[in-house]
Coordinates of N, CA and C in Angstrom, one line a residue:
X1 N -148.9 -234.1 -25.2 CA -148.5 -235.9 -26.4 C -147.4 -235.3 -26.8
X2 N -146.7 -237.0 -26.7 CA -145.5 -237.5 -27.6 C -145.4 -238.6 -27.6
X3 N -145.5 -238.6 -29.0 CA -144.2 -239.2 -29.9 C -143.9 -240.3 -29.4
X4 N -144.0 -241.5 -29.6 CA -143.1 -243.4 -30.0 C -141.7 -242.6 -29.9
X5 N -140.9 -242.1 -30.7 CA -139.9 -241.5 -30.6 C -138.7 -240.4 -29.8
X6 N -140.0 -239.5 -29.6 CA -139.5 -238.6 -28.1 C -139.6 -239.0 -26.6
X7 N -140.2 -240.2 -26.2 CA -140.4 -239.8 -24.8 C -140.0 -239.1 -23.7
X8 N -140.4 -239.0 -22.9 CA -139.8 -238.1 -21.7 C -139.0 -238.8 -21.4
X9 N -138.6 -239.8 -21.5 CA -137.3 -240.6 -20.6 C -136.2 -240.7 -21.8
X10 N -135.9 -240.9 -23.5 CA -135.5 -240.8 -24.0 C -135.1 -239.6 -24.5
X11 N -135.8 -238.7 -24.6 CA -135.3 -237.0 -24.7 C -134.0 -236.6 -24.4
X12 N -134.4 -236.6 -22.3 CA -133.6 -236.0 -21.8 C -131.7 -237.0 -21.8
X13 N -131.7 -237.8 -22.4 CA -130.5 -238.9 -22.9 C -130.6 -238.4 -24.8
X14 N -130.9 -237.9 -25.4 CA -130.3 -237.9 -26.3 C -130.2 -236.2 -26.6
X15 N -130.3 -236.0 -25.3 CA -129.7 -234.4 -25.1 C -128.2 -233.9 -24.7
X16 N -128.4 -235.6 -23.3 CA -127.1 -235.7 -23.1 C -126.1 -235.9 -24.0
X17 N -126.2 -236.9 -24.7 CA -125.4 -237.6 -25.6 C -125.3 -236.9 -27.3
X18 N -126.2 -235.0 -27.4 CA -125.5 -233.8 -28.5 C -124.8 -233.2 -27.9
X19 N -124.5 -233.1 -26.2 CA -124.1 -232.2 -25.5 C -122.3 -232.2 -26.1
X20 N -121.4 -231.2 -26.6 CA -120.5 -231.2 -26.8 C -120.0 -231.5 -25.8
X21 N -119.8 -231.2 -24.7 CA -119.1 -230.8 -23.4 C -119.6 -232.3 -23.0
X22 N -120.7 -232.3 -23.2 CA -120.6 -234.2 -22.7 C -119.7 -234.9 -22.8
X23 N -119.6 -235.4 -24.9 CA -119.4 -235.8 -25.6 C -117.4 -236.1 -25.1
X24 N -117.1 -234.4 -25.0 CA -115.8 -233.7 -24.3 C -115.5 -234.7 -23.6
X25 N -116.1 -234.1 -22.9 CA -116.0 -235.8 -21.4 C -115.8 -237.1 -21.6
X26 N -116.5 -238.0 -22.1 CA -116.5 -239.0 -22.1 C -115.3 -239.6 -22.9
X27 N -115.2 -238.1 -24.0 CA -113.9 -239.4 -24.2 C -112.4 -238.9 -24.0
X28 N -112.5 -238.0 -22.8 CA -111.1 -237.4 -22.3 C -112.0 -238.6 -20.4
X29 N -112.4 -239.0 -20.9 CA -112.9 -240.5 -19.3 C -112.6 -241.9 -19.9
X30 N -112.4 -241.9 -21.0 CA -112.7 -243.4 -21.7 C -111.0 -243.2 -21.8
X31 N -110.0 -242.0 -22.6 CA -108.9 -242.4 -22.9 C -108.0 -242.6 -21.7
X32 N -108.5 -241.1 -20.2 CA -107.7 -241.4 -19.2 C -107.6 -242.6 -18.3
X33 N -108.9 -243.8 -19.3 CA -109.1 -244.9 -18.3 C -108.3 -246.0 -18.6
X34 N -108.2 -245.2 -20.4 CA -107.8 -247.0 -20.6 C -106.0 -246.8 -21.4
X35 N -105.1 -245.2 -21.2 CA -104.1 -245.1 -21.2 C -103.7 -245.4 -20.2
X36 N -103.8 -245.0 -18.9 CA -103.3 -245.3 -17.6 C -103.0 -246.8 -17.6
X37 N -104.0 -247.4 -17.3 CA -104.1 -248.9 -17.3 C -103.3 -249.7 -18.2
X38 N -102.9 -249.3 -19.2 CA -102.6 -250.1 -20.2 C -100.8 -250.0 -20.7
X39 N -100.3 -248.7 -19.9 CA -99.5 -247.6 -20.1 C -98.6 -248.5 -18.2
X40 N -99.9 -249.0 -17.6 CA -99.3 -249.9 -15.9 C -98.6 -250.8 -16.2
X41 N -100.2 -251.5 -17.2 CA -99.7 -253.0 -17.1 C -97.9 -253.3 -18.5
X42 N -97.7 -252.4 -18.9 CA -96.7 -252.5 -20.6 C -95.6 -252.7 -19.2
X43 N -95.3 -251.7 -17.3 CA -94.2 -251.5 -16.7 C -93.7 -252.4 -16.5
X44 N -94.8 -253.8 -16.8 CA -94.5 -255.1 -15.6 C -93.8 -255.9 -17.1
X45 N -94.6 -255.7 -18.6 CA -93.8 -256.5 -19.3 C -93.2 -255.5 -20.9
X46 N -92.7 -254.6 -20.7 CA -91.9 -253.4 -21.3 C -91.5 -253.9 -23.2
X47 N -92.8 -254.4 -23.2 CA -93.3 -254.2 -24.3 C -93.6 -252.8 -25.3
X48 N -93.6 -251.9 -25.0 CA -94.0 -250.6 -25.5 C -92.3 -250.0 -25.5
X49 N -91.8 -250.0 -24.8 CA -90.2 -249.9 -24.6 C -89.5 -249.8 -23.5
X50 N -88.6 -249.9 -23.6 CA -87.7 -249.7 -22.4 C -87.8 -248.5 -21.0
X51 N -88.6 -249.0 -20.4 CA -89.7 -248.2 -19.1 C -88.3 -247.3 -18.1
X52 N -87.6 -248.5 -17.2 CA -86.2 -248.2 -16.5 C -85.3 -247.3 -17.3
X53 N -85.0 -247.2 -18.8 CA -84.3 -245.8 -19.3 C -85.3 -244.7 -18.6
X54 N -86.7 -243.8 -18.8 CA -86.9 -243.0 -18.4 C -86.9 -242.5 -17.0
X55 N -86.4 -243.4 -16.0 CA -86.2 -243.0 -15.0 C -85.0 -242.3 -15.0
X56 N -84.9 -241.2 -14.1 CA -84.2 -239.8 -14.1 C -82.6 -240.8 -12.6
X57 N -81.3 -240.6 -13.0 CA -80.4 -241.3 -11.9 C -81.1 -241.2 -11.0
X58 N -81.1 -239.9 -10.7 CA -81.5 -239.3 -9.1 C -82.8 -239.6 -8.1
X59 N -83.3 -240.2 -9.3 CA -85.0 -241.3 -8.7 C -84.2 -241.9 -7.8
X60 N -83.9 -243.1 -9.3 CA -83.2 -244.1 -9.0 C -82.5 -244.1 -8.5
X61 N -81.3 -243.6 -8.0 CA -80.6 -243.1 -6.2 C -81.6 -243.2 -4.5
X62 N -82.4 -242.9 -5.0 CA -82.9 -242.5 -3.7 C -84.2 -243.7 -3.3
X63 N -85.3 -244.2 -4.6 CA -85.8 -245.4 -4.6 C -85.4 -246.7 -4.3
X64 N -85.6 -247.0 -3.1 CA -84.9 -248.8 -2.6 C -84.9 -249.3 -3.4
X65 N -84.0 -250.3 -4.5 CA -84.2 -251.5 -4.9 C -84.0 -251.3 -6.8
X66 N -84.2 -251.7 -8.1 CA -83.7 -251.5 -9.2 C -84.6 -250.7 -10.0
X67 N -83.9 -250.2 -10.6 CA -84.7 -249.3 -11.4 C -86.1 -249.4 -11.7
X68 N -85.9 -251.3 -12.6 CA -86.8 -251.3 -13.3 C -88.1 -252.1 -11.9
X69 N -88.1 -252.2 -10.7 CA -88.8 -252.5 -10.1 C -89.6 -251.1 -9.6
X70 N -88.8 -249.9 -9.7 CA -89.1 -248.9 -9.3 C -90.9 -248.3 -10.3
X71 N -90.3 -248.9 -11.5 CA -91.6 -249.7 -13.0 C -92.3 -250.2 -12.3
X72 N -92.1 -251.6 -11.4 CA -93.4 -252.1 -10.9 C -93.8 -250.8 -9.5
X73 N -94.0 -250.7 -8.8 CA -94.4 -249.4 -8.3 C -95.4 -248.2 -9.2
X74 N -94.8 -247.8 -10.3 CA -95.4 -247.2 -11.3 C -95.9 -246.8 -11.6
X75 N -96.4 -248.8 -12.3 CA -97.3 -249.2 -12.6 C -98.6 -250.0 -12.0
X76 N -98.2 -250.2 -10.4 CA -99.7 -249.7 -9.8 C -99.9 -248.8 -9.8
X77 N -99.8 -247.5 -9.0 CA -99.7 -246.5 -9.9 C -100.4 -245.7 -10.9
X78 N -99.9 -246.2 -11.7 CA -100.7 -245.7 -13.2 C -102.2 -246.4 -13.3
X79 N -102.1 -248.1 -12.8 CA -103.0 -248.8 -13.2 C -104.2 -248.5 -11.4
X80 N -104.0 -247.9 -11.0 CA -104.8 -247.9 -9.5 C -105.9 -246.2 -10.4
X81 N -104.0 -245.0 -11.4 CA -105.2 -244.2 -11.6 C -106.0 -244.3 -12.6
X82 N -106.0 -245.2 -13.8 CA -107.0 -245.2 -14.7 C -108.0 -245.7 -13.9
X83 N -108.2 -246.9 -13.2 CA -109.1 -247.3 -11.8 C -110.2 -245.9 -11.4
X84 N -109.2 -244.9 -10.7 CA -110.0 -243.8 -10.3 C -110.3 -243.0 -11.6
X85 N -110.1 -243.2 -12.3 CA -110.6 -242.0 -13.9 C -111.9 -242.3 -13.5
X86 N -111.9 -243.3 -13.6 CA -113.3 -244.3 -13.9 C -114.5 -244.6 -13.1
X87 N -114.0 -244.5 -12.5 CA -115.3 -245.0 -10.9 C -115.2 -243.4 -10.9
X88 N -114.1 -242.4 -10.0 CA -114.6 -241.3 -10.0 C -113.6 -240.3 -10.6
X89 N -114.4 -240.0 -11.5 CA -113.3 -239.1 -12.7 C -113.2 -237.1 -12.0
X90 N -114.0 -237.0 -11.3 CA -114.0 -235.9 -10.5 C -112.0 -235.5 -9.9
X91 N -112.3 -236.7 -9.0 CA -111.1 -236.9 -8.4 C -109.9 -238.1 -9.0
X92 N -110.6 -238.7 -10.3 CA -109.2 -239.1 -10.8 C -108.4 -238.4 -12.1
X93 N -109.9 -237.4 -12.3 CA -108.5 -235.9 -13.2 C -107.2 -235.6 -12.5
X94 N -107.6 -235.0 -11.4 CA -106.9 -234.7 -10.9 C -105.4 -235.5 -10.2
X95 N -106.0 -236.6 -10.2 CA -104.7 -237.5 -10.0 C -104.2 -237.9 -10.5
X96 N -104.1 -237.9 -11.7 CA -103.2 -238.2 -13.0 C -102.9 -236.9 -12.8
X97 N -103.6 -235.7 -13.6 CA -102.7 -234.8 -13.9 C -101.7 -234.5 -12.6
X98 N -101.7 -234.4 -11.2 CA -100.4 -234.7 -10.7 C -99.5 -235.3 -10.7
X99 N -99.8 -236.9 -11.1 CA -98.8 -238.5 -11.7 C -98.2 -237.4 -12.5
X100 N -99.1 -236.8 -13.6 CA -97.8 -236.1 -14.8 C -97.7 -235.9 -14.4
X101 N -97.3 -234.2 -14.2 CA -95.9 -233.3 -13.5 C -95.4 -234.0 -12.3
X102 N -95.5 -235.4 -12.0 CA -94.5 -235.7 -11.4 C -93.5 -236.2 -12.2
X103 N -93.9 -236.7 -13.1 CA -93.2 -237.3 -14.7 C -92.3 -236.2 -15.4
X104 N -92.9 -234.8 -15.4 CA -92.7 -234.4 -16.2 C -91.4 -233.6 -15.2
X105 N -91.2 -233.3 -14.3 CA -89.9 -233.4 -12.9 C -89.4 -233.9 -13.6
X106 N -89.3 -235.6 -13.6 CA -88.6 -236.5 -13.8 C -87.7 -236.3 -15.3
X107 N -88.8 -236.0 -16.3 CA -87.8 -236.5 -17.6 C -87.5 -234.4 -18.0
X108 N -87.6 -233.7 -17.1 CA -86.8 -232.9 -17.3 C -85.7 -233.2 -16.7
X109 N -85.2 -234.1 -16.1 CA -84.1 -234.2 -15.2 C -83.3 -234.6 -16.1
X110 N -83.9 -235.5 -17.2 CA -83.0 -236.6 -17.8 C -82.1 -235.7 -19.4
X111 N -81.7 -235.6 -19.8 CA -81.4 -234.6 -20.9 C -82.0 -235.7 -22.2
X112 N -82.3 -235.1 -23.2 CA -82.6 -235.9 -23.7 C -84.5 -236.2 -24.3
X113 N -85.2 -236.1 -22.3 CA -86.4 -236.8 -23.0 C -87.6 -235.0 -23.3
X114 N -87.0 -234.0 -23.1 CA -87.7 -232.6 -23.3 C -89.1 -233.0 -23.6
X115 N -88.8 -234.0 -25.5 CA -89.8 -233.6 -26.3 C -91.4 -234.5 -25.4
X116 N -90.2 -235.4 -24.8 CA -92.2 -236.3 -23.7 C -92.6 -235.9 -23.1
X117 N -92.0 -234.6 -22.5 CA -92.5 -233.9 -21.2 C -92.9 -232.9 -21.1
X118 N -92.8 -232.2 -22.5 CA -93.5 -231.5 -23.5 C -95.4 -232.2 -24.0
X119 N -95.4 -233.0 -24.3 CA -96.4 -234.2 -24.2 C -96.8 -234.5 -23.0
X120 N -96.3 -234.8 -21.9 CA -96.7 -235.3 -21.3 C -97.0 -233.8 -20.5
X121 N -96.7 -232.7 -20.6 CA -97.7 -231.7 -20.6 C -98.9 -231.5 -20.6
X122 N -98.4 -231.6 -22.3 CA -100.4 -231.6 -23.8 C -101.1 -232.4 -22.5
X123 N -100.8 -233.5 -22.0 CA -101.6 -234.8 -21.4 C -102.0 -234.1 -20.1
X124 N -101.5 -233.0 -19.1 CA -101.6 -232.5 -18.0 C -103.0 -232.3 -18.4
X125 N -102.7 -230.9 -19.9 CA -103.4 -230.0 -19.6 C -105.5 -230.8 -20.2
X126 N -104.8 -232.2 -20.5 CA -106.2 -232.7 -21.2 C -106.9 -233.0 -19.6
X127 N -105.8 -234.0 -18.9 CA -106.2 -234.2 -17.5 C -107.3 -233.3 -16.5
X128 N -106.7 -232.0 -16.5 CA -107.2 -231.0 -15.8 C -108.7 -230.4 -16.8
X129 N -108.7 -230.8 -17.7 CA -109.5 -230.7 -18.5 C -110.8 -231.9 -17.7
X130 N -110.1 -232.8 -17.3 CA -111.6 -234.4 -17.5 C -112.4 -233.4 -16.3
X131 N -110.8 -233.5 -15.6 CA -111.3 -233.2 -14.2 C -112.8 -231.7 -14.0
X132 N -112.2 -231.0 -14.6 CA -113.5 -229.8 -15.1 C -114.2 -230.3 -15.0
X133 N -114.2 -231.0 -16.5 CA -115.4 -231.3 -17.2 C -116.7 -232.3 -15.6
X134 N -115.8 -233.3 -15.7 CA -116.3 -234.1 -14.4 C -117.3 -233.6 -12.9
X135 N -116.9 -232.3 -13.0 CA -117.7 -231.6 -11.9 C -119.2 -231.0 -12.8
X136 N -118.8 -231.3 -13.9 CA -120.3 -230.9 -14.3 C -121.1 -231.9 -14.8
X137 N -120.9 -232.8 -15.4 CA -121.0 -233.8 -15.7 C -121.4 -235.3 -15.1
X138 N -120.2 -235.7 -14.5 CA -120.7 -236.8 -13.5 C -121.5 -237.0 -13.0
X139 N -122.1 -238.3 -13.1 CA -123.6 -238.2 -12.5 C -124.5 -237.6 -12.8
X140 N -124.4 -237.0 -14.1 CA -125.8 -236.2 -14.1 C -126.4 -237.4 -15.5
X141 N -127.5 -236.5 -15.7 CA -128.1 -237.8 -16.9 C -128.7 -236.8 -17.6
X142 N -128.5 -235.0 -17.2 CA -129.0 -233.9 -18.2 C -128.3 -232.4 -18.4
X143 N -127.1 -232.0 -19.0 CA -126.1 -230.7 -19.6 C -127.3 -229.9 -18.9
X144 N -127.1 -229.5 -18.3 CA -127.2 -227.3 -17.6 C -127.8 -226.8 -18.3

């Protein structure tokens, strides 16, 4: 016998929503969807910061065009990475982690940006955690 508040269809949903691992997965998924998309869009507007200043000179020498043109490409990649997290977090988490690794390498070769490289390493760890949690929770409606 089931009560009106604990029907078979709502009980598993409530269990999932109360699972702290699932909550962590949702928080990371939303964060790693929204942040890359917003930062990617800002590469076209430079409202938050002058993004070309973060590009290492050696990378600017290697890529064709200006540093701002490179930031346009970076913006597109970041938007795609955010969408990948939204649609396929098991893949998107690893994509964002790899992208952050590239950003870290770039920042470690520009004097004065070591603090940002360290922050991005923390974000990389969060993206790896997202990818691992997605292995368990993406597509699941019940906790294991």
